[in-house]
JSON list of C-alpha atoms in Angstrom, two decimals:
[
{"chain": "A", "resi": 1, "resn": "UNK", "atom": "CA", "xyz": [0.01, -0.03, 0.01]},
{"chain": "A", "resi": 2, "resn": "UNK", "atom": "CA", "xyz": [1.26, 3.43, -0.93]},
{"chain": "A", "resi": 3, "resn": "UNK", "atom": "CA", "xyz": [1.13, 5.83, 1.98]},
{"chain": "A", "resi": 4, "resn": "UNK", "atom": "CA", "xyz": [2.37, 9.04, 0.42]},
{"chain": "A", "resi": 5, "resn": "UNK", "atom": "CA", "xyz": [3.56, 10.17, -2.97]},
{"chain": "A", "resi": 6, "resn": "UNK", "atom": "CA", "xyz": [5.76, 13.08, -3.87]},
{"chain": "A", "resi": 7, "resn": "UNK", "atom": "CA", "xyz": [7.06, 14.32, -7.18]},
{"chain": "A", "resi": 8, "resn": "UNK", "atom": "CA", "xyz": [9.82, 11.67, -7.32]},
{"chain": "A", "resi": 9, "resn": "UNK", "atom": "CA", "xyz": [8.96, 9.20, -4.60]},
{"chain": "A", "resi": 10, "resn": "UNK", "atom": "CA", "xyz": [6.51, 6.76, -3.22]},
{"chain": "A", "resi": 11, "resn": "UNK", "atom": "CA", "xyz": [6.45, 5.88, 0.51]},
{"chain": "A", "resi": 12, "resn": "UNK", "atom": "CA", "xyz": [4.94, 2.50, 0.87]},
{"chain": "A", "resi": 13, "resn": "UNK", "atom": "CA", "xyz": [4.64, -0.49, 3.13]},
{"chain": "A", "resi": 14, "resn": "UNK", "atom": "CA", "xyz": [7.62, -2.69, 3.24]},
{"chain": "A", "resi": 15, "resn": "UNK", "atom": "CA", "xyz": [7.30, -6.18, 1.77]},
{"chain": "A", "resi": 16, "resn": "UNK", "atom": "CA", "xyz": [9.25, -9.41, 2.31]},
{"chain": "A", "resi": 17, "resn": "UNK", "atom": "CA", "xyz": [10.37, -9.02, -1.33]},
{"chain": "A", "resi": 18, "resn": "UNK", "atom": "CA", "xyz": [12.42, -5.97, -0.09]},
{"chain": "A", "resi": 19, "resn": "UNK", "atom": "CA", "xyz": [14.68, -8.16, 2.08]},
{"chain": "A", "resi": 20, "resn": "UNK", "atom": "CA", "xyz": [17.61, -8.36, -0.36]},
{"chain": "A", "resi": 21, "resn": "UNK", "atom": "CA", "xyz": [17.78, -4.54, -0.84]},
{"chain": "A", "resi": 22, "resn": "UNK", "atom": "CA", "xyz": [17.15, -3.82, 2.85]},
{"chain": "A", "resi": 23, "resn": "UNK", "atom": "CA", "xyz": [20.10, -6.18, 3.63]},
{"chain": "A", "resi": 24, "resn": "UNK", "atom": "CA", "xyz": [22.23, -4.68, 1.00]},
{"chain": "A", "resi": 25, "resn": "UNK", "atom": "CA", "xyz": [21.77, -1.12, 2.17]},
{"chain": "A", "resi": 26, "resn": "UNK", "atom": "CA", "xyz": [22.23, -2.27, 5.85]},
{"chain": "A", "resi": 27, "resn": "UNK", "atom": "CA", "xyz": [25.74, -3.31, 5.16]},
{"chain": "A", "resi": 28, "resn": "UNK", "atom": "CA", "xyz": [26.86, -0.12, 3.40]},
{"chain": "A", "resi": 29, "resn": "UNK", "atom": "CA", "xyz": [29.54, 1.91, 5.14]},
{"chain": "A", "resi": 30, "resn": "UNK", "atom": "CA", "xyz": [27.22, 4.87, 6.07]},
{"chain": "A", "resi": 31, "resn": "UNK", "atom": "CA", "xyz": [24.64, 2.51, 7.67]},
{"chain": "A", "resi": 32, "resn": "UNK", "atom": "CA", "xyz": [27.45, 0.76, 9.68]},
{"chain": "A", "resi": 33, "resn": "UNK", "atom": "CA", "xyz": [28.66, 4.12, 10.86]},
{"chain": "A", "resi": 34, "resn": "UNK", "atom": "CA", "xyz": [25.38, 5.96, 11.49]},
{"chain": "A", "resi": 35, "resn": "UNK", "atom": "CA", "xyz": [22.88, 3.21, 12.26]},
{"chain": "A", "resi": 36, "resn": "UNK", "atom": "CA", "xyz": [24.82, 0.20, 13.47]},
{"chain": "A", "resi": 37, "resn": "UNK", "atom": "CA", "xyz": [21.63, -1.31, 15.06]},
{"chain": "A", "resi": 38, "resn": "UNK", "atom": "CA", "xyz": [20.13, -1.59, 11.61]},
{"chain": "A", "resi": 39, "resn": "UNK", "atom": "CA", "xyz": [23.04, -3.60, 10.10]},
{"chain": "A", "resi": 40, "resn": "UNK", "atom": "CA", "xyz": [21.80, -7.11, 9.48]},
{"chain": "A", "resi": 41, "resn": "UNK", "atom": "CA", "xyz": [24.01, -10.24, 9.37]},
{"chain": "A", "resi": 42, "resn": "UNK", "atom": "CA", "xyz": [22.09, -11.80, 6.43]},
{"chain": "A", "resi": 43, "resn": "UNK", "atom": "CA", "xyz": [19.18, -11.38, 3.98]},
{"chain": "A", "resi": 44, "resn": "UNK", "atom": "CA", "xyz": [17.23, -13.86, 6.25]},
{"chain": "A", "resi": 45, "resn": "UNK", "atom": "CA", "xyz": [17.73, -11.49, 9.30]},
{"chain": "A", "resi": 46, "resn": "UNK", "atom": "CA", "xyz": [16.57, -8.52, 7.14]},
{"chain": "A", "resi": 47, "resn": "UNK", "atom": "CA", "xyz": [13.48, -10.60, 6.19]},
{"chain": "A", "resi": 48, "resn": "UNK", "atom": "CA", "xyz": [12.69, -11.32, 9.87]},
{"chain": "A", "resi": 49, "resn": "UNK", "atom": "CA", "xyz": [12.91, -7.63, 10.71]},
{"chain": "A", "resi": 50, "resn": "UNK", "atom": "CA", "xyz": [10.60, -6.76, 7.76]},
{"chain": "A", "resi": 51, "resn": "UNK", "atom": "CA", "xyz": [8.17, -9.40, 8.93]},
{"chain": "A", "resi": 52, "resn": "UNK", "atom": "CA", "xyz": [8.11, -7.80, 12.37]},
{"chain": "A", "resi": 53, "resn": "UNK", "atom": "CA", "xyz": [7.77, -4.29, 11.06]},
{"chain": "A", "resi": 54, "resn": "UNK", "atom": "CA", "xyz": [4.86, -5.21, 8.73]},
{"chain": "A", "resi": 55, "resn": "UNK", "atom": "CA", "xyz": [2.85, -6.33, 11.75]},
{"chain": "A", "resi": 56, "resn": "UNK", "atom": "CA", "xyz": [2.79, -2.75, 12.95]},
{"chain": "A", "resi": 57, "resn": "UNK", "atom": "CA", "xyz": [0.86, -1.33, 9.96]},
{"chain": "A", "resi": 58, "resn": "UNK", "atom": "CA", "xyz": [-2.54, -2.68, 11.14]},
{"chain": "A", "resi": 59, "resn": "UNK", "atom": "CA", "xyz": [-2.41, -2.15, 14.83]},
{"chain": "A", "resi": 60, "resn": "UNK", "atom": "CA", "xyz": [-4.78, 0.23, 16.65]},
{"chain": "A", "resi": 61, "resn": "UNK", "atom": "CA", "xyz": [-3.88, 2.35, 18.49]},
{"chain": "A", "resi": 62, "resn": "UNK", "atom": "CA", "xyz": [-0.73, 2.89, 16.42]},
{"chain": "A", "resi": 63, "resn": "UNK", "atom": "CA", "xyz": [2.18, 0.75, 17.39]},
{"chain": "A", "resi": 64, "resn": "UNK", "atom": "CA", "xyz": [5.84, 1.60, 16.90]},
{"chain": "A", "resi": 65, "resn": "UNK", "atom": "CA", "xyz": [8.34, 1.36, 15.23]},
{"chain": "A", "resi": 66, "resn": "UNK", "atom": "CA", "xyz": [6.40, 2.31, 12.14]},
{"chain": "A", "resi": 67, "resn": "UNK", "atom": "CA", "xyz": [8.80, 1.94, 9.13]},
{"chain": "A", "resi": 68, "resn": "UNK", "atom": "CA", "xyz": [8.05, 2.35, 5.41]},
{"chain": "A", "resi": 69, "resn": "UNK", "atom": "CA", "xyz": [10.04, 1.83, 2.15]},
{"chain": "A", "resi": 70, "resn": "UNK", "atom": "CA", "xyz": [11.05, 4.85, 0.09]},
{"chain": "A", "resi": 71, "resn": "UNK", "atom": "CA", "xyz": [10.79, 4.04, -3.65]},
{"chain": "A", "resi": 72, "resn": "UNK", "atom": "CA", "xyz": [11.79, 5.90, -6.80]},
{"chain": "A", "resi": 73, "resn": "UNK", "atom": "CA", "xyz": [8.63, 6.42, -8.97]},
{"chain": "A", "resi": 74, "resn": "UNK", "atom": "CA", "xyz": [10.70, 6.30, -12.27]},
{"chain": "A", "resi": 75, "resn": "UNK", "atom": "CA", "xyz": [12.06, 2.83, -11.65]},
{"chain": "A", "resi": 76, "resn": "UNK", "atom": "CA", "xyz": [9.99, 1.45, -8.79]},
{"chain": "A", "resi": 77, "resn": "UNK", "atom": "CA", "xyz": [13.25, 0.81, -6.92]},
{"chain": "A", "resi": 78, "resn": "UNK", "atom": "CA", "xyz": [13.46, 0.70, -3.19]},
{"chain": "A", "resi": 79, "resn": "UNK", "atom": "CA", "xyz": [16.14, 3.26, -2.22]},
{"chain": "A", "resi": 80, "resn": "UNK", "atom": "CA", "xyz": [15.79, 3.42, 1.54]},
{"chain": "A", "resi": 81, "resn": "UNK", "atom": "CA", "xyz": [13.26, 3.72, 4.44]},
{"chain": "A", "resi": 82, "resn": "UNK", "atom": "CA", "xyz": [11.69, 6.29, 6.64]},
{"chain": "A", "resi": 83, "resn": "UNK", "atom": "CA", "xyz": [9.88, 5.65, 9.94]},
{"chain": "A", "resi": 84, "resn": "UNK", "atom": "CA", "xyz": [8.80, 6.69, 13.43]},
{"chain": "A", "resi": 85, "resn": "UNK", "atom": "CA", "xyz": [9.97, 5.25, 16.77]},
{"chain": "A", "resi": 86, "resn": "UNK", "atom": "CA", "xyz": [9.04, 5.86, 20.40]},
{"chain": "A", "resi": 87, "resn": "UNK", "atom": "CA", "xyz": [11.67, 7.54, 22.51]},
{"chain": "A", "resi": 88, "resn": "UNK", "atom": "CA", "xyz": [11.41, 8.75, 26.05]},
{"chain": "A", "resi": 89, "resn": "UNK", "atom": "CA", "xyz": [10.72, 12.20, 24.94]},
{"chain": "A", "resi": 90, "resn": "UNK", "atom": "CA", "xyz": [8.04, 11.33, 22.41]},
{"chain": "A", "resi": 91, "resn": "UNK", "atom": "CA", "xyz": [8.29, 10.16, 18.71]},
{"chain": "A", "resi": 92, "resn": "UNK", "atom": "CA", "xyz": [11.55, 10.22, 16.66]},
{"chain": "A", "resi": 93, "resn": "UNK", "atom": "CA", "xyz": [11.92, 10.10, 12.94]},
{"chain": "A", "resi": 94, "resn": "UNK", "atom": "CA", "xyz": [14.48, 7.92, 11.34]},
{"chain": "A", "resi": 95, "resn": "UNK", "atom": "CA", "xyz": [15.52, 7.52, 7.71]},
{"chain": "A", "resi": 96, "resn": "UNK", "atom": "CA", "xyz": [18.18, 6.03, 5.57]},
{"chain": "A", "resi": 97, "resn": "UNK", "atom": "CA", "xyz": [18.86, 6.15, 1.83]},
{"chain": "A", "resi": 98, "resn": "UNK", "atom": "CA", "xyz": [21.15, 3.76, 0.04]},
{"chain": "A", "resi": 99, "resn": "UNK", "atom": "CA", "xyz": [24.61, 5.21, -0.83]},
{"chain": "A", "resi": 100, "resn": "UNK", "atom": "CA", "xyz": [24.09, 5.17, -4.53]},
{"chain": "A", "resi": 101, "resn": "UNK", "atom": "CA", "xyz": [20.97, 7.31, -4.12]},
{"chain": "A", "resi": 102, "resn": "UNK", "atom": "CA", "xyz": [22.33, 9.94, -1.67]},
{"chain": "A", "resi": 103, "resn": "UNK", "atom": "CA", "xyz": [23.01, 13.53, -2.69]},
{"chain": "A", "resi": 104, "resn": "UNK", "atom": "CA", "xyz": [19.90, 13.90, -4.79]},
{"chain": "A", "resi": 105, "resn": "UNK", "atom": "CA", "xyz": [17.52, 15.26, -2.13]},
{"chain": "A", "resi": 106, "resn": "UNK", "atom": "CA", "xyz": [15.61, 11.98, -1.72]},
{"chain": "A", "resi": 107, "resn": "UNK", "atom": "CA", "xyz": [15.93, 11.92, 2.14]},
{"chain": "A", "resi": 108, "resn": "UNK", "atom": "CA", "xyz": [14.75, 15.58, 2.35]},
{"chain": "A", "resi": 109, "resn": "UNK", "atom": "CA", "xyz": [11.73, 14.84, 0.09]},
{"chain": "A", "resi": 110, "resn": "UNK", "atom": "CA", "xyz": [10.87, 11.63, 1.99]},
{"chain": "A", "resi": 111, "resn": "UNK", "atom": "CA", "xyz": [11.25, 13.17, 5.47]},
{"chain": "A", "resi": 112, "resn": "UNK", "atom": "CA", "xyz": [9.10, 16.17, 4.49]},
{"chain": "A", "resi": 113, "resn": "UNK", "atom": "CA", "xyz": [6.29, 14.04, 3.06]},
{"chain": "A", "resi": 114, "resn": "UNK", "atom": "CA", "xyz": [6.36, 11.57, 5.75]},
{"chain": "A", "resi": 115, "resn": "UNK", "atom": "CA", "xyz": [6.36, 14.08, 8.67]},
{"chain": "A", "resi": 116, "resn": "UNK", "atom": "CA", "xyz": [3.44, 15.88, 7.04]},
{"chain": "A", "resi": 117, "resn": "UNK", "atom": "CA", "xyz": [1.59, 12.52, 6.83]},
{"chain": "A", "resi": 118, "resn": "UNK", "atom": "CA", "xyz": [2.37, 11.73, 10.51]},
{"chain": "A", "resi": 119, "resn": "UNK", "atom": "CA", "xyz": [1.22, 15.01, 11.86]},
{"chain": "A", "resi": 120, "resn": "UNK", "atom": "CA", "xyz": [-2.03, 14.93, 9.79]},
{"chain": "A", "resi": 121, "resn": "UNK", "atom": "CA", "xyz": [-2.86, 11.20, 9.96]},
{"chain": "A", "resi": 122, "resn": "UNK", "atom": "CA", "xyz": [-1.45, 10.23, 13.32]},
{"chain": "A", "resi": 123, "resn": "UNK", "atom": "CA", "xyz": [-2.01, 13.74, 14.93]},
{"chain": "A", "resi": 124, "resn": "UNK", "atom": "CA", "xyz": [1.64, 13.87, 16.20]},
{"chain": "A", "resi": 125, "resn": "UNK", "atom": "CA", "xyz": [2.45, 17.44, 17.15]},
{"chain": "A", "resi": 126, "resn": "UNK", "atom": "CA", "xyz": [6.07, 17.07, 17.97]},
{"chain": "A", "resi": 127, "resn": "UNK", "atom": "CA", "xyz": [8.57, 14.79, 16.09]},
{"chain": "A", "resi": 128, "resn": "UNK", "atom": "CA", "xyz": [12.23, 14.57, 17.14]},
{"chain": "A", "resi": 129, "resn": "UNK", "atom": "CA", "xyz": [15.16, 13.96, 14.98]},
{"chain": "A", "resi": 130, "resn": "UNK", "atom": "CA", "xyz": [18.33, 12.66, 16.75]},
{"chain": "A", "resi": 131, "resn": "UNK", "atom": "CA", "xyz": [21.53, 12.56, 14.65]},
{"chain": "A", "resi": 132, "resn": "UNK", "atom": "CA", "xyz": [25.17, 12.37, 15.37]},
{"chain": "A", "resi": 133, "resn": "UNK", "atom": "CA", "xyz": [26.86, 15.76, 15.59]},
{"chain": "A", "resi": 134, "resn": "UNK", "atom": "CA", "xyz": [29.28, 14.69, 12.89]},
{"chain": "A", "resi": 135, "resn": "UNK", "atom": "CA", "xyz": [26.40, 13.72, 10.48]},
{"chain": "A", "resi": 136, "resn": "UNK", "atom": "CA", "xyz": [25.98, 17.16, 8.73]},
{"chain": "A", "resi": 137, "resn": "UNK", "atom": "CA", "xyz": [24.03, 15.67, 5.87]},
{"chain": "A", "resi": 138, "resn": "UNK", "atom": "CA", "xyz": [21.30, 14.32, 8.14]},
{"chain": "A", "resi": 139, "resn": "UNK", "atom": "CA", "xyz": [21.20, 17.55, 10.01]},
{"chain": "A", "resi": 140, "resn": "UNK", "atom": "CA", "xyz": [20.61, 19.32, 6.80]},
{"chain": "A", "resi": 141, "resn": "UNK", "atom": "CA", "xyz": [17.79, 16.96, 5.91]},
{"chain": "A", "resi": 142, "resn": "UNK", "atom": "CA", "xyz": [16.02, 17.83, 9.25]},
{"chain": "A", "resi": 143, "resn": "UNK", "atom": "CA", "xyz": [16.70, 21.60, 8.94]},
{"chain": "A", "resi": 144, "resn": "UNK", "atom": "CA", "xyz": [15.44, 21.74, 5.39]},
{"chain": "A", "resi": 145, "resn": "UNK", "atom": "CA", "xyz": [12.20, 20.31, 6.78]},
{"chain": "A", "resi": 146, "resn": "UNK", "atom": "CA", "xyz": [11.91, 22.92, 9.42]},
{"chain": "A", "resi": 147, "resn": "UNK", "atom": "CA", "xyz": [13.21, 20.98, 12.36]},
{"chain": "A", "resi": 148, "resn": "UNK", "atom": "CA", "xyz": [14.63, 23.22, 14.92]},
{"chain": "A", "resi": 149, "resn": "UNK", "atom": "CA", "xyz": [17.92, 22.65, 16.81]},
{"chain": "A", "resi": 150, "resn": "UNK", "atom": "CA", "xyz": [17.10, 22.00, 20.53]},
{"chain": "A", "resi": 151, "resn": "UNK", "atom": "CA", "xyz": [20.30, 20.80, 22.19]},
{"chain": "A", "resi": 152, "resn": "UNK", "atom": "CA", "xyz": [23.44, 18.71, 21.87]},
{"chain": "A", "resi": 153, "resn": "UNK", "atom": "CA", "xyz": [23.99, 15.88, 24.18]},
{"chain": "A", "resi": 154, "resn": "UNK", "atom": "CA", "xyz": [25.67, 12.45, 24.61]},
{"chain": "A", "resi": 155, "resn": "UNK", "atom": "CA", "xyz": [23.47, 9.49, 23.88]},
{"chain": "A", "resi": 156, "resn": "UNK", "atom": "CA", "xyz": [23.86, 5.77, 23.84]},
{"chain": "A", "resi": 157, "resn": "UNK", "atom": "CA", "xyz": [23.36, 3.85, 20.66]},
{"chain": "A", "resi": 158, "resn": "UNK", "atom": "CA", "xyz": [20.20, 1.79, 20.52]},
{"chain": "A", "resi": 159, "resn": "UNK", "atom": "CA", "xyz": [22.25, -1.28, 21.56]},
{"chain": "A", "resi": 160, "resn": "UNK", "atom": "CA", "xyz": [23.66, 0.75, 24.37]},
{"chain": "A", "resi": 161, "resn": "UNK", "atom": "CA", "xyz": [27.20, -0.13, 23.28]},
{"chain": "A", "resi": 162, "resn": "UNK", "atom": "CA", "xyz": [28.80, 3.37, 23.01]},
{"chain": "A", "resi": 163, "resn": "UNK", "atom": "CA", "xyz": [28.12, 6.95, 23.47]},
{"chain": "A", "resi": 164, "resn": "UNK", "atom": "CA", "xyz": [27.68, 9.58, 20.68]},
{"chain": "A", "resi": 165, "resn": "UNK", "atom": "CA", "xyz": [27.47, 13.27, 20.68]},
{"chain": "A", "resi": 166, "resn": "UNK", "atom": "CA", "xyz": [24.18, 13.99, 19.09]},
{"chain": "A", "resi": 167, "resn": "UNK", "atom": "CA", "xyz": [22.09, 16.94, 18.02]},
{"chain": "A", "resi": 168, "resn": "UNK", "atom": "CA", "xyz": [18.45, 16.87, 19.04]},
{"chain": "A", "resi": 169, "resn": "UNK", "atom": "CA", "xyz": [16.03, 18.66, 16.75]},
{"chain": "A", "resi": 170, "resn": "UNK", "atom": "CA", "xyz": [12.29, 18.94, 16.80]},
{"chain": "A", "resi": 171, "resn": "UNK", "atom": "CA", "xyz": [9.46, 19.81, 14.53]}
]
């Protein structure tokens, strides 16, 4: 099911057939550096994660994490994902675009459309974006979508293995 369309992208539900690309993107260098908790050991592990994530689409009230695929309209190619997760302060947006597709504004376009959908459809007033201080590209994606810098702090990774200096932005 297509959730949102933009000029160049479709944001749609993930499918088990996306497993190979999700796995491929997960082992790229930028994913290993920026989102190590989303690096999968095999295509089978990626499939299991997608299977879990797709159970969240039909829950009521809405259940998180809520993750969707980002697809190029011209080729119908899955190029990444965008989603929402619960954090202690509220709801956080997360996103990743495959390395070969970075630098074309796709993340900015996907985040903009997805946050608008979340605010309107899920009635979420505040959405946080938490990125490493060193990840200037991701900070730009958020600021281009009117997220405002709130603070800088040290935070554990999702796995709790190390501390990162992060920027907290909100919309």
